[in-house]
Coordinates of C-alpha atoms and ligand atoms in Angstrom, one line a residue:
X1346 CA 2.6 0.1 -24.0
X1347 CA 4.6 -3.0 -24.8
X1348 CA 5.0 -5.4 -21.9
X1349 CA 8.4 -5.4 -20.3
X1350 CA 10.1 -8.8 -20.5
X1351 CA 13.5 -9.1 -19.0
X1352 CA 15.8 -11.4 -20.9
X1353 CA 15.3 -15.1 -20.1
X1354 CA 17.8 -16.3 -17.5
X1355 CA 18.2 -19.7 -16.0
X1356 CA 17.6 -19.7 -12.3
X1357 CA 19.7 -22.2 -10.4
X1358 CA 16.9 -22.6 -7.7
X1359 CA 13.3 -21.7 -7.4
X1360 CA 12.6 -18.0 -7.7
X1361 CA 11.1 -17.0 -4.4
X1362 CA 8.3 -14.4 -4.1
X1363 CA 7.1 -12.6 -0.9
X1364 CA 3.6 -11.3 -1.0
X1365 CA 2.0 -8.7 1.3
X1366 CA -1.4 -10.3 1.1
X1367 CA -3.7 -7.5 2.2
X1368 CA -7.1 -7.2 0.6
X1369 CA -5.9 -4.4 -1.6
X1370 CA -3.7 -6.8 -3.6
X1371 CA -6.4 -9.4 -3.9
X1372 CA -7.2 -8.5 -7.5
X1373 CA -3.6 -9.4 -8.4
X1374 CA -2.8 -12.2 -6.0
X1375 CA -6.0 -14.1 -5.7
X1376 CA -6.2 -15.2 -9.3
X1377 CA -2.4 -15.7 -9.6
X1378 CA -1.2 -19.1 -10.6
X1379 CA 2.5 -19.3 -9.9
X1380 CA 4.5 -20.7 -12.8
X1381 CA 6.7 -23.8 -12.3
X1382 CA 9.9 -22.9 -10.4
X1383 CA 8.4 -20.0 -8.4
X1384 CA 7.5 -20.3 -4.7
X1385 CA 5.8 -17.7 -2.5
X1386 CA 5.5 -16.8 1.1
X1387 CA 3.2 -14.1 2.6
X1388 CA 3.4 -11.6 5.4
X1389 CA 2.8 -7.9 6.4
X1390 CA 4.8 -5.1 4.8
X1391 CA 7.7 -4.8 7.3
X1392 CA 8.2 -8.6 7.1
X1393 CA 8.3 -8.6 3.3
X1394 CA 10.6 -5.6 3.2
X1395 CA 13.0 -7.5 5.4
X1396 CA 12.6 -10.7 3.5
X1397 CA 13.6 -9.0 0.2
X1398 CA 16.5 -7.0 1.8
X1399 CA 17.9 -10.1 3.6
X1400 CA 17.7 -12.2 0.4
X1401 CA 15.1 -14.6 1.9
X1402 CA 12.9 -13.8 -1.2
X1403 CA 13.8 -12.6 -4.7
X1404 CA 10.8 -10.4 -5.5
X1405 CA 8.2 -8.8 -3.2
X1406 CA 5.6 -6.1 -3.2
X1407 CA 7.2 -3.9 -0.6
X1408 CA 6.7 -0.5 1.0
X1409 CA 7.7 1.9 -1.7
X1410 CA 9.9 3.8 0.8
X1411 CA 12.1 0.8 1.2
X1412 CA 12.5 0.6 -2.5
X1413 CA 13.5 4.3 -2.5
X1414 CA 16.0 3.8 0.4
X1415 CA 17.6 0.9 -1.4
X1416 CA 17.3 2.3 -5.0
X1417 CA 21.0 1.6 -5.5
X1418 CA 20.5 -2.2 -5.4
X1419 CA 16.7 -2.6 -6.1
X1420 CA 14.6 -2.2 -9.2
X1421 CA 10.8 -2.1 -9.4
X1422 CA 8.6 -3.7 -12.0
X1423 CA 7.6 -0.9 -14.4
X1424 CA 3.9 -1.6 -14.4
X1425 CA 2.8 -2.8 -11.0
X1426 CA 1.8 -0.7 -8.0
X1427 CA -0.6 -0.3 -5.1
X1428 CA -1.5 3.4 -5.5
X1429 CA -4.4 5.8 -5.2
X1430 CA -5.4 9.3 -6.3
X1431 CA -7.1 10.7 -3.3
X1432 CA -8.3 8.7 -0.3
X1433 CA -7.2 5.1 0.3
X1434 CA -9.4 4.2 3.3
X1435 CA -6.9 1.8 4.8
X1436 CA -4.0 4.0 5.8
X1437 CA -5.5 6.0 8.6
X1438 CA -4.6 8.2 11.5
X1439 CA -7.3 7.8 14.1
X1440 CA -7.4 10.7 16.6
X1441 CA -9.7 12.3 19.2
X1442 CA -8.2 15.8 19.3
X1443 CA -7.5 18.1 16.3
X1444 CA -4.2 17.4 14.5
X1445 CA -2.3 20.4 15.9
X1446 CA -3.1 19.2 19.5
X1447 CA -1.6 15.8 19.1
X1448 CA 1.3 15.0 21.4
X1449 CA 1.7 11.3 21.2
X1450 CA 1.0 9.1 18.2
X1451 CA 1.1 5.2 18.2
X1452 CA 2.6 3.7 15.0
X1453 CA 2.0 0.3 13.7
X1454 CA 5.1 -1.9 13.4
X1455 CA 3.6 -3.5 10.2
X1456 CA 4.3 -0.5 8.1
X1457 CA 7.2 1.5 6.7
X1458 CA 5.4 3.5 4.0
X1459 CA 2.6 5.0 6.1
X1460 CA 5.2 6.0 8.8
X1461 CA 7.3 7.8 6.1
X1462 CA 4.2 9.4 4.7
X1463 CA 3.1 10.6 8.2
X1464 CA 6.5 12.1 8.8
X1465 CA 6.4 14.0 5.5
X1466 CA 2.9 15.3 6.3
X1467 CA 3.8 16.2 9.9
X1468 CA 6.6 18.4 8.5
X1469 CA 4.2 19.9 6.0
X1470 CA 1.7 20.7 8.8
X1471 CA 4.5 22.0 11.1
X1472 CA 3.8 19.5 13.8
X1473 CA 6.2 17.4 15.8
X1474 CA 4.4 15.0 18.1
X1475 CA 6.2 12.0 19.8
X1476 CA 6.0 8.9 17.6
X1477 CA 6.0 5.5 19.3
X1478 CA 5.5 1.9 18.2
X1479 CA 2.4 0.4 19.9
X1480 CA 0.2 -2.5 18.8
X1481 CA -3.5 -3.0 19.4
X1482 CA -6.9 -1.7 18.2
X1483 CA -7.0 2.1 17.5
X1484 CA -9.8 2.7 20.0
X1485 CA -8.1 0.8 22.7
X1486 CA -4.8 2.8 22.2
X1487 CA -6.8 6.1 22.2
X1488 CA -8.3 5.0 25.4
X1489 CA -4.8 4.3 26.8
X1490 CA -3.9 7.9 26.3
X1491 CA -2.4 8.2 22.7
X1492 CA -3.8 11.2 20.9
X1493 CA -3.4 9.5 17.5
X1494 CA -3.1 6.0 16.2
X1495 CA -1.7 5.1 12.8
X1496 CA -3.1 1.8 11.3
X1497 CA -2.8 0.2 7.9
X1498 CA -4.3 -2.6 5.8
X1499 CA -7.4 -4.7 6.5
X1500 CA -7.6 -4.0 10.2
X1501 CA -7.4 -0.2 9.4
X1502 CA -10.1 -0.6 6.8
X1503 CA -12.3 -2.4 9.3
X1504 CA -11.7 0.1 12.0
X1505 CA -12.4 3.0 9.6
X1506 CA -15.8 1.5 8.8
X1507 CA -16.4 0.8 12.5
X1508 CA -16.0 4.5 13.1
X1509 CA -17.7 6.1 10.1
X1510 CA -20.2 3.4 9.1
X1511 CA -22.8 2.1 8.6
X1512 CA -23.6 4.1 5.5
X1513 CA -27.1 5.2 4.7
X1514 CA -28.6 5.4 1.3
X1515 CA -28.0 9.1 1.4
X1516 CA -24.3 8.8 1.8
X1517 CA -22.8 10.2 -1.4
X1518 CA -19.5 8.3 -2.2
X1519 CA -17.1 11.3 -2.5
X1520 CA -18.5 12.6 0.7
X1521 CA -17.9 9.6 2.8
X1522 CA -17.9 10.8 6.4
X1523 CA -14.6 10.8 8.3
X1524 CA -15.8 11.1 11.8
X1525 CA -18.0 9.1 14.2
X1526 CA -18.2 8.1 17.9
X1527 CA -15.9 10.9 18.9
X1528 CA -13.1 9.7 16.6
X1529 CA -11.7 11.6 13.6
X1530 CA -10.2 9.5 10.8
X1531 CA -7.5 11.3 8.8
X1532 CA -6.8 9.4 5.6
X1533 CA -3.1 9.9 4.8
X1534 CA -3.4 9.4 1.1
X1535 CA -6.1 12.0 0.9
X1536 CA -3.9 14.4 2.9
X1537 CA -1.0 13.8 0.4
X1538 CA -3.5 14.6 -2.4
X1539 CA -4.5 17.8 -0.7
X1540 CA -0.9 18.9 -0.4
X1541 CA 0.4 17.8 -3.9
X1542 CA -2.6 17.0 -6.1
X1543 CA -0.8 13.8 -7.0
X1544 CA -1.4 10.0 -6.6
X1545 CA 0.3 8.2 -3.8
X1546 CA 2.2 4.9 -4.4
X1547 CA 2.2 2.7 -1.3
X1548 CA 3.8 -0.4 -2.8
X1549 CA 5.9 -1.5 -5.8
X1550 CA 7.1 -5.0 -6.8
X1551 CA 10.8 -4.8 -6.2
X1552 CA 13.7 -7.2 -6.8
X1553 CA 17.5 -6.9 -6.8
X1554 CA 18.8 -5.5 -10.1
X1555 CA 21.0 -8.5 -10.7
X1556 CA 18.2 -11.0 -10.1
X1557 CA 15.1 -10.1 -12.2
X1558 CA 12.0 -12.3 -12.2
X1559 CA 11.5 -14.9 -14.9
X1560 CA 9.3 -13.7 -17.7
X1561 CA 6.8 -16.5 -16.9
X1562 CA 6.1 -14.9 -13.5
X1563 CA 5.5 -11.5 -15.1
X1564 CA 3.1 -13.0 -17.6
X1565 CA 1.3 -14.8 -14.9
X1566 CA 1.0 -11.7 -12.7
X1567 CA -0.4 -9.6 -15.7
X1568 CA -2.9 -12.3 -16.5
X1569 CA -4.0 -12.5 -12.9
X1570 CA -4.4 -8.8 -12.7
X1571 CA -6.5 -8.7 -15.9
X1572 CA -8.7 -11.4 -14.4
X1573 CA -8.9 -9.8 -11.0
X1574 CA -9.8 -6.3 -12.3
X1575 CA -12.3 -7.9 -14.7
X1576 CA -14.0 -9.8 -11.9
X1577 CA -13.9 -7.2 -9.1
X1578 CA -17.4 -7.9 -7.9
X1579 CA -16.4 -11.5 -7.3
X1580 CA -13.2 -10.6 -5.6
X1581 CA -15.0 -8.0 -3.5
X1582 CA -17.7 -10.5 -2.5
X1583 CA -15.2 -13.0 -1.2
X1584 CA -13.2 -10.4 0.8
X1585 CA -16.3 -8.7 2.2
X1586 CA -17.2 -12.1 3.8
X1587 CA -13.7 -12.5 5.2
X1588 CA -13.6 -8.9 6.5
X1589 CA -17.1 -8.8 7.8
X1590 CA -17.8 -5.6 5.7
X1591 CA -20.6 -4.8 3.2
X1592 CA -19.8 -5.8 -0.3
X1593 CA -20.3 -2.4 -1.8
X1594 CA -17.8 -0.9 0.7
X1595 CA -15.1 -3.5 -0.3
X1596 CA -15.9 -3.0 -4.0
X1597 CA -15.5 0.8 -3.6
X1598 CA -12.3 0.2 -1.7
X1599 CA -10.9 -2.0 -4.5
X1600 CA -11.9 -0.1 -7.6
X1601 CA -10.2 2.9 -6.2
X1602 CA -6.7 1.4 -6.5
X1603 CA -4.2 2.1 -9.3
X1604 CA -2.4 -1.1 -10.1
X1605 CA -0.3 -0.2 -13.2
X1606 CA 2.3 2.3 -12.0
X1607 CA 1.5 4.8 -14.7
X1608 CA 3.6 7.8 -15.5
X1609 CA 1.7 10.0 -13.0
X1610 CA 2.3 7.5 -10.3
X1611 CA 6.0 7.3 -11.1
X1612 CA 6.3 11.1 -11.0
X1613 CA 4.5 11.2 -7.7
X1614 CA 6.7 8.5 -6.3
X1615 CA 9.8 10.6 -7.3
X1616 CA 8.3 13.6 -5.6
X1617 CA 7.7 11.7 -2.4
X1618 CA 11.2 10.2 -2.6
X1619 CA 12.8 13.6 -2.7
X1620 CA 10.8 14.7 0.3
X1621 CA 11.2 11.5 2.4
X1622 CA 14.7 10.3 1.5
X1623 CA 16.8 13.3 0.4
X1624 CA 19.9 12.1 -1.5
X1625 CA 18.3 8.8 -2.6
X1626 CA 19.7 7.0 -5.7
X1627 CA 17.8 7.3 -8.9
X1628 CA 14.7 5.1 -9.0
X1629 CA 14.8 2.4 -11.6
X1630 CA 11.8 0.8 -13.0
X1631 CA 13.2 -2.4 -14.6
X1632 CA 15.0 -3.6 -16.6
X1633 CA 17.9 -2.0 -14.8
X1634 CA 21.7 -2.5 -14.9
Ligands
ISJ502 C1 -2.7 0.9 1.1 C2 -2.0 0.0 1.8 O1 -0.7 -0.2 1.3 C3 0.3 -1.0 1.9 C4 1.0 -0.2 2.9 C5 2.4 -0.5 3.1 C6 3.1 0.2 4.2 O2 2.4 1.0 4.9 O3 4.3 0.0 4.4 C7 3.1 -1.4 2.3 C8 2.5 -1.9 1.2 C9 1.1 -1.5 0.8 O4 0.5 -2.5 0.1 C10 -2.5 -0.6 3.0 O5 -1.9 -1.5 3.6 O6 -3.6 -0.2 3.4

């Protein structure tokens, strides 16, 4: 595949990036050296979604559902994604009763994509529990009377391991347990896979169609990703220390991601778009008019 290079344009001011800096983007963002004329801020998904839509930044890795909702004005880089085929380990519904018995679910205010995915899955399962925003640790919210708690990102990964770990030598990777200490962990990407057999795209790198990134930023991002994927053990070691998790768990978490928005990912994103945002504008993977 030839690298996509939008035509060179002169930017009147620094080009501003907004990065969701969860561990799952570390293989791209840790090695990234921003070219001259590009600045970056970081935040959680809902903050970066808002920053892109309000014009506070020019490009951001955002919740893919926000790209779908605003497909009339936004384009996505054609070769960058945070996606998986099967479990993701960090987009989790923690629950104490079986799914059909859930009456109240606490949602995280950090996320747009996992909430949209949960809504699609609930329709699929024929369930309609009450959904409420509530912050805090999953276990604490379960103790406060929620039947389910949706969590994403590094804290969800840590809480997942807290429930299902520590692993023994006998734990076979595809059979990683999903329960422990009276808590069931339902991995929403795995549920999507069970229903569709497709990958799930959590994030794309989106920008306004009339304001594409300078080619130097794309080259730097591609070089960073090549380095990060090529040095995954090193990236995993650093983040395992930060997260307080075993290195092999973080490495398994990271090598599981699909970062290139391949054709199968795009098709799956379109399938999700039709289910989650009926009537959405056509998705454009840059360059777009
Ligand atoms: C897989 C994840 O994907 C992230 C989840 C998002 C969301 O829920 O809105 C947005 C961007 C993704 O990078 C995660 O955070 O664990």
